[in-house]
Protein backbone atom coordinates (compact mmCIF):
# COMPACT_ATOMS: atom_id res chain seq x y z
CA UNK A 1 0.00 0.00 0.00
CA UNK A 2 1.35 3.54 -0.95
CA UNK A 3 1.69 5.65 2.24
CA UNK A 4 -0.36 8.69 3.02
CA UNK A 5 0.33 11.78 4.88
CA UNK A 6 -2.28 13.91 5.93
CA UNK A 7 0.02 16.77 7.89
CA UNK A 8 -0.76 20.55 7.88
CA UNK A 9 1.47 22.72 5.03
CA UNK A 10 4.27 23.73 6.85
CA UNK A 11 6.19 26.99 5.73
CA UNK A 12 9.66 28.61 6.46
CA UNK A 13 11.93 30.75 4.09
CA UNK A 14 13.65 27.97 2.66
CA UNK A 15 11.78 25.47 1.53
CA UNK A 16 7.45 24.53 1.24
CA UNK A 17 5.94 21.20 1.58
CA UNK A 18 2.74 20.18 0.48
CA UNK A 19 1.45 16.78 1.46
CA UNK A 20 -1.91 15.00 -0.60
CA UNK A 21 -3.73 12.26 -0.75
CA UNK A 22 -1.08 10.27 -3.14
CA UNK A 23 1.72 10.33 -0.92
CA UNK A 24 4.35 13.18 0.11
CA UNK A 25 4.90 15.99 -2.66
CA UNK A 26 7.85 17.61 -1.07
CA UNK A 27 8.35 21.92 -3.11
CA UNK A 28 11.76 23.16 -2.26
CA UNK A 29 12.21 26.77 -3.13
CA UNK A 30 15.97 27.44 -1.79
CA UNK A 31 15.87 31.34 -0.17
CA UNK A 32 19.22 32.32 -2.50
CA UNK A 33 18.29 30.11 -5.12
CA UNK A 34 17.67 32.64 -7.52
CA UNK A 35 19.71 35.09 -6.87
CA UNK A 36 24.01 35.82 -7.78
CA UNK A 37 25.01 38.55 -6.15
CA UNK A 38 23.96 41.22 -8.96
CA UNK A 39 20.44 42.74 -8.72
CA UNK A 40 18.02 43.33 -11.42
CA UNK A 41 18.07 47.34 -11.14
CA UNK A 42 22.39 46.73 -11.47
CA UNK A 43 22.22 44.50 -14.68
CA UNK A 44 19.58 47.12 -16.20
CA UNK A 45 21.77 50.21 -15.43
CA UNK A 46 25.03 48.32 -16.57
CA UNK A 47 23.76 47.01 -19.52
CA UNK A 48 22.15 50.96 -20.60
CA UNK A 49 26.09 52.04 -20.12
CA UNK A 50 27.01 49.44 -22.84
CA UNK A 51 24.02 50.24 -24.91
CA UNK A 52 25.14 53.95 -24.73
CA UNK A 53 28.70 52.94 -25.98
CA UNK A 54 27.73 50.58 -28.50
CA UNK A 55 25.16 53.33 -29.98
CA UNK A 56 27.35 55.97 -30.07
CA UNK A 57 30.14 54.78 -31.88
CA UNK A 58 27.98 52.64 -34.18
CA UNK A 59 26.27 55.88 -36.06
CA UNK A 60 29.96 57.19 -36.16
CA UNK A 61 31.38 53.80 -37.69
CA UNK A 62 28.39 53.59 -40.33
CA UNK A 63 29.36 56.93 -41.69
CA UNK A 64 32.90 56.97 -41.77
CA UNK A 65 33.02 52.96 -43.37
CA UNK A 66 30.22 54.76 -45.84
CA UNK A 67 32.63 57.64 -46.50
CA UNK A 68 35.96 55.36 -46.92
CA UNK A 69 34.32 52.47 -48.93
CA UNK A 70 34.97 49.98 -45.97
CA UNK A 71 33.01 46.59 -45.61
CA UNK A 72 35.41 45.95 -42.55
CA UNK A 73 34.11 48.98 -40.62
CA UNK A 74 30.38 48.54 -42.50
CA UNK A 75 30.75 44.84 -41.18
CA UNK A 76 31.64 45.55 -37.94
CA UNK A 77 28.96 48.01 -37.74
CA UNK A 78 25.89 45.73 -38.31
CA UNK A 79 27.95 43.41 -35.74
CA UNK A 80 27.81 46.21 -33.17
CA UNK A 81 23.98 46.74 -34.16
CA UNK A 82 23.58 43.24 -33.59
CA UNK A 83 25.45 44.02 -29.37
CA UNK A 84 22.95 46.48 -29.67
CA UNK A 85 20.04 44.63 -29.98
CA UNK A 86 21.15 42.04 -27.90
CA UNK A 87 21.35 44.88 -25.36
CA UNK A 88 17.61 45.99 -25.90
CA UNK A 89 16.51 42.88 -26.05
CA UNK A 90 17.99 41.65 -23.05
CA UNK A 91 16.81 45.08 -21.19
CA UNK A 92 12.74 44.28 -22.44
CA UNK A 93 13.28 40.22 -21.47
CA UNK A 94 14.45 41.25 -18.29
CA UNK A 95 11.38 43.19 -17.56
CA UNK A 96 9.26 40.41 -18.80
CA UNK A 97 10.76 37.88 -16.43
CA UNK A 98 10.28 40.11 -13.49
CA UNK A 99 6.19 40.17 -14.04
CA UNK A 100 5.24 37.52 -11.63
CA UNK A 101 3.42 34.47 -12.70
CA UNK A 102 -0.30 34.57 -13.83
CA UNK A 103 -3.04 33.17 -15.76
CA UNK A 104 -1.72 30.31 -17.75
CA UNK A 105 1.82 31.38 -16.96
CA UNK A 106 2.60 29.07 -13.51
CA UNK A 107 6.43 30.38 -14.22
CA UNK A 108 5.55 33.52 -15.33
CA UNK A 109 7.41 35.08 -18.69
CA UNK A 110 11.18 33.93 -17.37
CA UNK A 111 11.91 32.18 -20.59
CA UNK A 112 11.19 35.53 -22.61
CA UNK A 113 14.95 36.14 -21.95
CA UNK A 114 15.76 32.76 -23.54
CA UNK A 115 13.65 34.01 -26.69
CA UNK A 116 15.70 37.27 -27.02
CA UNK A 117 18.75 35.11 -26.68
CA UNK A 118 17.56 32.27 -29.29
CA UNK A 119 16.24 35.51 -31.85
CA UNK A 120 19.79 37.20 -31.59
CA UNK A 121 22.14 34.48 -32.47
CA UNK A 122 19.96 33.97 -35.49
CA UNK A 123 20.10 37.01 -36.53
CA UNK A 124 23.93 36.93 -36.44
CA UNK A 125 24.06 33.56 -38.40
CA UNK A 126 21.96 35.32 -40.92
CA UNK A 127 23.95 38.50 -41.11
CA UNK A 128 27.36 36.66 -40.85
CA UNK A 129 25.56 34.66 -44.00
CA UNK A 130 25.19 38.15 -45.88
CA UNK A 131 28.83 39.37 -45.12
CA UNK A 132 30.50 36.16 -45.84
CA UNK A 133 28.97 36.59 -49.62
CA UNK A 134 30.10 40.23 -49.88
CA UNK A 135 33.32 39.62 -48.62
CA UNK A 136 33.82 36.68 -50.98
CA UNK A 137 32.98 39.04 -53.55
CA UNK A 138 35.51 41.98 -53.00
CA UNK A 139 38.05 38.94 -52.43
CA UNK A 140 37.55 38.10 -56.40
CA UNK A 141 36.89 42.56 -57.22
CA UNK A 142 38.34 44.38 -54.41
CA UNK A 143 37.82 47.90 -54.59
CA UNK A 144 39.60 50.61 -53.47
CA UNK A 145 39.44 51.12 -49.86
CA UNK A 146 41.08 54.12 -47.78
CA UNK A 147 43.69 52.56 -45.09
CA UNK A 148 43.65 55.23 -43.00
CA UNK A 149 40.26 56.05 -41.94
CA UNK A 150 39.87 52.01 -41.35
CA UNK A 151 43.13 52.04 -39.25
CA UNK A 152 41.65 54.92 -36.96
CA UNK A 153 37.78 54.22 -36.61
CA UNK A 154 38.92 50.37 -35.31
CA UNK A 155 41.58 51.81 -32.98
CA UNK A 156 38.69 54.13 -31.93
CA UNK A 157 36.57 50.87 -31.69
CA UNK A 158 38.75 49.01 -29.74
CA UNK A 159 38.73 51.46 -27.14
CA UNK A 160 34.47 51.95 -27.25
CA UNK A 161 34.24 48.19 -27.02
CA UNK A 162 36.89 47.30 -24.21
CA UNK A 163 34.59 49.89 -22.24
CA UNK A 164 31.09 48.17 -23.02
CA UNK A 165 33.64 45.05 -22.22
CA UNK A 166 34.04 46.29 -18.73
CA UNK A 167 30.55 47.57 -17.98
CA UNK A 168 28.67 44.07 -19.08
CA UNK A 169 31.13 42.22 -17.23
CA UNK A 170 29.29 44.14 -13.89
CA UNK A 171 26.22 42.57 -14.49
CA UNK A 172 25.24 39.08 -14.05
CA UNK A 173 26.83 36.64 -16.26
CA UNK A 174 25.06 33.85 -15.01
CA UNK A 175 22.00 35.12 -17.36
CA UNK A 176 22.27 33.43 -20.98
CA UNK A 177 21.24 37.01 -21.99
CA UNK A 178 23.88 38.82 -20.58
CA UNK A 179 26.62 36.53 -21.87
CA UNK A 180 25.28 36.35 -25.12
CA UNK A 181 25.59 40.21 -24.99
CA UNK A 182 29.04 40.27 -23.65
CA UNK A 183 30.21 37.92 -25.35
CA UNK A 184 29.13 39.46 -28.60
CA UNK A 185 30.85 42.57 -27.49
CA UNK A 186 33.84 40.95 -26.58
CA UNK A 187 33.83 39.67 -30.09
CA UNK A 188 33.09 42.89 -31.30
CA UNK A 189 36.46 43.80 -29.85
CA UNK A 190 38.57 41.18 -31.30
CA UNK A 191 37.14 41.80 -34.76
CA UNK A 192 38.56 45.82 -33.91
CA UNK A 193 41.74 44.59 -33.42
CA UNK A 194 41.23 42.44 -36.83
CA UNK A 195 39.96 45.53 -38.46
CA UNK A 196 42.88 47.47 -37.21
CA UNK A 197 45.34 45.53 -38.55
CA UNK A 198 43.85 45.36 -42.19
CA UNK A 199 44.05 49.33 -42.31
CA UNK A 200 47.51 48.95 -41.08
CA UNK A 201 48.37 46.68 -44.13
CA UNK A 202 46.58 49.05 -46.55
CA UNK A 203 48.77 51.78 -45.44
CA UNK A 204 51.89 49.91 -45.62
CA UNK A 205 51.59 47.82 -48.22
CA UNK A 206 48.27 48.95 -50.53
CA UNK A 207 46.98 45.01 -50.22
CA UNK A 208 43.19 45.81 -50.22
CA UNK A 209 42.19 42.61 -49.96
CA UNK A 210 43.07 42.74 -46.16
CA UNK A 211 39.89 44.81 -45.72
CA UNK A 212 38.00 41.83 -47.10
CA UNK A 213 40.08 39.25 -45.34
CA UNK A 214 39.40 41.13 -41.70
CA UNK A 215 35.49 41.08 -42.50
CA UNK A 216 35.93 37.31 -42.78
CA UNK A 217 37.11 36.80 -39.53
CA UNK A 218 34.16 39.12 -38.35
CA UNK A 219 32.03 36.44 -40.45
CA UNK A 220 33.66 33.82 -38.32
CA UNK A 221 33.28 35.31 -35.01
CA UNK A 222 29.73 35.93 -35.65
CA UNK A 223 28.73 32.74 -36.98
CA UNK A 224 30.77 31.37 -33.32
CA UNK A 225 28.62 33.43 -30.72
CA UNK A 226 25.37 32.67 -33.15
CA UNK A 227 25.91 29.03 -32.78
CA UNK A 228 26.77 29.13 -29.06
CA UNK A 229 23.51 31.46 -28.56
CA UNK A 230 21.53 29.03 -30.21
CA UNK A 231 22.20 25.65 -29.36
CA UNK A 232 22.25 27.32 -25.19
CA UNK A 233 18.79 28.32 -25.71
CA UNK A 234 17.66 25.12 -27.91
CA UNK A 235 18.75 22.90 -25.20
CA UNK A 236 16.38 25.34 -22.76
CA UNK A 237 13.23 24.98 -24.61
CA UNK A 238 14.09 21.10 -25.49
CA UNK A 239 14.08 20.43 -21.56
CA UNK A 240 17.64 19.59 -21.43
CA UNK A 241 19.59 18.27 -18.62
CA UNK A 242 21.75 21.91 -17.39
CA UNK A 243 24.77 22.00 -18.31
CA UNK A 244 27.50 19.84 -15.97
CA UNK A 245 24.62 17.38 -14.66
CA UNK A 246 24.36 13.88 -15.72
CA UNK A 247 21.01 13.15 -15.34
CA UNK A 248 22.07 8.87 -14.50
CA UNK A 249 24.62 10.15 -12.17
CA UNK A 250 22.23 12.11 -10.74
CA UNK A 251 19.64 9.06 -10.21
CA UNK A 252 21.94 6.95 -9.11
CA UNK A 253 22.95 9.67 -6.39
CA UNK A 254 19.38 9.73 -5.12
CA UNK A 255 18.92 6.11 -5.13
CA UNK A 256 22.08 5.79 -2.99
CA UNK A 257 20.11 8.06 -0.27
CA UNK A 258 19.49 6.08 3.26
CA UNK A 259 16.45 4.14 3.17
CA UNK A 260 15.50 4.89 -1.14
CA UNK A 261 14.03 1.88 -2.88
CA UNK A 262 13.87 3.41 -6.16
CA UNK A 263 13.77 6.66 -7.77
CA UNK A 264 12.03 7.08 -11.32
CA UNK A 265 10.23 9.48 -13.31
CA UNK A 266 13.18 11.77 -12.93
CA UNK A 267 13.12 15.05 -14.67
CA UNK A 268 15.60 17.89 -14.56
CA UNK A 269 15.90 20.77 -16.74
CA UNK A 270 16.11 24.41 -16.89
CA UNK A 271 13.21 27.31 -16.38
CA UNK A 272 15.36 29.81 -17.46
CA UNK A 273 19.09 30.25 -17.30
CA UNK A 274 20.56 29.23 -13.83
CA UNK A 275 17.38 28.09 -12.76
CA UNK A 276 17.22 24.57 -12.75
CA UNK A 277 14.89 22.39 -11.79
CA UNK A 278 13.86 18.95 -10.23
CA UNK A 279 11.21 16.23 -10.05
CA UNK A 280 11.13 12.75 -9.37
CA UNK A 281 9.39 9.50 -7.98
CA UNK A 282 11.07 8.14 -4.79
CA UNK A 283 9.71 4.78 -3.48
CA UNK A 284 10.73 4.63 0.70
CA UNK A 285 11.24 1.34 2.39
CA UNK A 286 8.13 0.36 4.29
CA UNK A 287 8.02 1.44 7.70
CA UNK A 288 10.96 3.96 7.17
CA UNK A 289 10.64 8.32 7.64
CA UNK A 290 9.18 10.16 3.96
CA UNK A 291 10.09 13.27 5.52
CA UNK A 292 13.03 12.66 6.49
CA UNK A 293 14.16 11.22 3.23
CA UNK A 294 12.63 13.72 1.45
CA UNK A 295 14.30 16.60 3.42
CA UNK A 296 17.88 14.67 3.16
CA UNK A 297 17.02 14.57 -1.14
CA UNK A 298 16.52 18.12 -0.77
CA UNK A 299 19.29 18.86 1.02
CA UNK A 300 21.41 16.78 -1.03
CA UNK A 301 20.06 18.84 -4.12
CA UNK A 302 20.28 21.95 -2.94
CA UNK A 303 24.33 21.23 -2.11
CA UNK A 304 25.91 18.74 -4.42
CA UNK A 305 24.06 19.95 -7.43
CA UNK A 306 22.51 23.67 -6.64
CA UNK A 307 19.15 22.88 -7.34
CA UNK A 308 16.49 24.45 -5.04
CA UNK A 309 13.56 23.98 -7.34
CA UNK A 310 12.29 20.18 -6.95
CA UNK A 311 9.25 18.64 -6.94
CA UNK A 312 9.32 15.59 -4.95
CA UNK A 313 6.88 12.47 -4.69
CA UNK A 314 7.68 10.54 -1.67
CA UNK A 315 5.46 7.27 -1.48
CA UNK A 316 6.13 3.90 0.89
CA UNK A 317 7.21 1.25 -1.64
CA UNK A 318 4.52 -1.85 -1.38
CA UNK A 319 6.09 -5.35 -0.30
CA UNK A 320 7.51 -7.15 -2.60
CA UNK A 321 6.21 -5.06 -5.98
CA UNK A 322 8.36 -2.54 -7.91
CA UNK A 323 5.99 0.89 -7.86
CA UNK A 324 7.36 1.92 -11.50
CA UNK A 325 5.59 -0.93 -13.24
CA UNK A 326 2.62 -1.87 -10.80
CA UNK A 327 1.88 2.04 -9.54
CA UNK A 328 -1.29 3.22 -11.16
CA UNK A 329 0.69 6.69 -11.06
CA UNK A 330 3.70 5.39 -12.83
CA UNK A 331 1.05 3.68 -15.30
CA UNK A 332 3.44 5.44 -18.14
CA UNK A 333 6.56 5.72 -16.40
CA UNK A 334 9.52 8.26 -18.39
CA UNK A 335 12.94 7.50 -18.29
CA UNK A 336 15.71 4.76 -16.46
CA UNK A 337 14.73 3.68 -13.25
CA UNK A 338 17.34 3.50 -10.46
CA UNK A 339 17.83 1.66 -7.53
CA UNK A 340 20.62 1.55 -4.53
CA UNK A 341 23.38 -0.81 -4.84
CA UNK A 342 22.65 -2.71 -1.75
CA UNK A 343 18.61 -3.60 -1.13
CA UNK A 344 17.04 -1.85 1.62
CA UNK A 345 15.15 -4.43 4.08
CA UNK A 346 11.73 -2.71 5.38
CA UNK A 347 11.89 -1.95 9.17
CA UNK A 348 10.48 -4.51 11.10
């Protein structure tokens, strides 16, 4: 028979439980759990002193890589307008995710900053797609292409870009939005110091194709960040296992817990970035403590693997039957089931 708890809802700062008529459903909501040290009102104000920056010196860069016949500094403009957006994006997700849950929302709009994310490093594959082909182009025709101008906007850029550099590295990088931003900035630099270096070689040596050759390895570093963007986020909306946990590690962790039959039906995955979150099955020994298993789980969670959002079931395991096959709630059961090394005898 599957044990029942009928005890009153107990609540303290770190952690709810909730107890119904199909065994014990054990809600732990860690007190720091969400938060890294940076607050929400920080990350907005540093990442409006990048967008400044970026801004600024992207209207400047348009003009002067208009006025010089430059696709190095036009190249690195739309990737700076790309930081940009990133930047704005990130600023309205933000706000989003702050709106607390409602309606048909139970998590409220947190994974709006995993959209921006996802919609940014596609737009970079796609522009990276359109530079590639015009840099290809003025490989096979290159034009004429003033060194000097190049050589001094990038230097400019350089600086502009190790300051927006500084000022996202403030906020919290913990937020896939915030990375993606600074990372794309950081980029941003690099591709300065690229673009630097072709107007160098125009001025020394009149090889034009360098200006082509630099927007290639702006291509490249776009297409990197775009990838990384995407494929973060994918595995966010997929319900992927965070990154650094091995979900059968994991189960086999749990199952090794004092007095755990079995654990199955385990799910772990991601709300929103570093947010991750837990749920499982866990069979007890007969006569043995739910709670106190359940609280050791949670505890075991909350240090070994930094998750304080789980969503426990904590039922008696019947004698001699195996709950994930004959338990009319595990009717469909997902995933491995695991089990301790060692049987546990029921208490006597």
């Amino acid at each position: 028979m599957t044990d029942h708890h009928h005890d009153e809802h107990r609540h303290h700062p770190a952690q709810v439980q909730e107890h119904g008529e199909h065994g014990e459903h054990g809600h732990g909501h860690g007190a720091d759990g969400h938060h890294h040290g940076v607050s929400r009102d920080a990350d907005r104000r540093w990442l409006t002193v990048a967008l400044g920056l970026i801004a600024a010196y992207m209207i400047g860069e348009v003009v002067v890589g208009l006025l010089a016949r430059s696709l190095a500094l036009l190249s690195d403009a739309a990737h700076m307008l790309t930081d940009a957006g990133a930047i704005v994006l990130a600023l309205i997700a933000m706000r989003l995710a702050a709106r607390p849950p409602r309606g048909g929302y139970t998590f409220g709009l947190k994974r709006a900053e995993i959209l921006s994310a996802q919609a940014n490093g596609i737009t970079m594959l796609i522009l990276g797609a359109v530079l590639a082909v015009e840099a290809v182009r003025r490989l096979v025709e290159p034009p004429q292409v003033a060194g000097l101008p190049v050589l001094v906007t990038a230097v400019a850029g350089i600086g502009v870009n190790f300051a927006a550099v500084w000022a996202l590295s403030r906020a919290n990088r913990t937020s896939l939005n915030i990375e993606g931003a600074f990372q794309h900035i950081l980029n941003d630099l690099f591709a300065f110091v690229a673009t630097a270096a072709a107007g160098l070689v125009m001025i020394l040596t009149g090889f034009t194709r360098a200006d082509a050759i630099a927007t290639l390895l702006v291509v490249a570093l776009m297409v990197r960040a775009g990838l990384r963007l995407v494929r973060a986020s994918g595995r966010i909306f997929l319900e992927a296992a965070p990154s650094g946990i091995d979900p059968p590690a994991l189960g086999a962790r749990l199952a090794g817990v004092r007095d755990v039959v079995e654990v199955h039906d385990l799910h772990v995955w991601q709300i929103t970035s570093g947010e991750p979150a837990l749920s499982a099955h866990v069979l007890v020994a007969e006569g043995r403590d739910c709670h106190a298993v359940r609280a050791a789980i949670e505890g075991l969670l909350r240090l070994e693997y930094r998750i304080t959002h789980s969503t426990l079931q904590v039922d008696h395991a019947g004698a001699g039957r195996m709950a994930s096959r004959e338990d009319p709630h595990c009717a469909d059961s997902h995933g491995e089931s695991y089990r301790p090394a060692e049987p546990v005898t029921p208490a006597q």
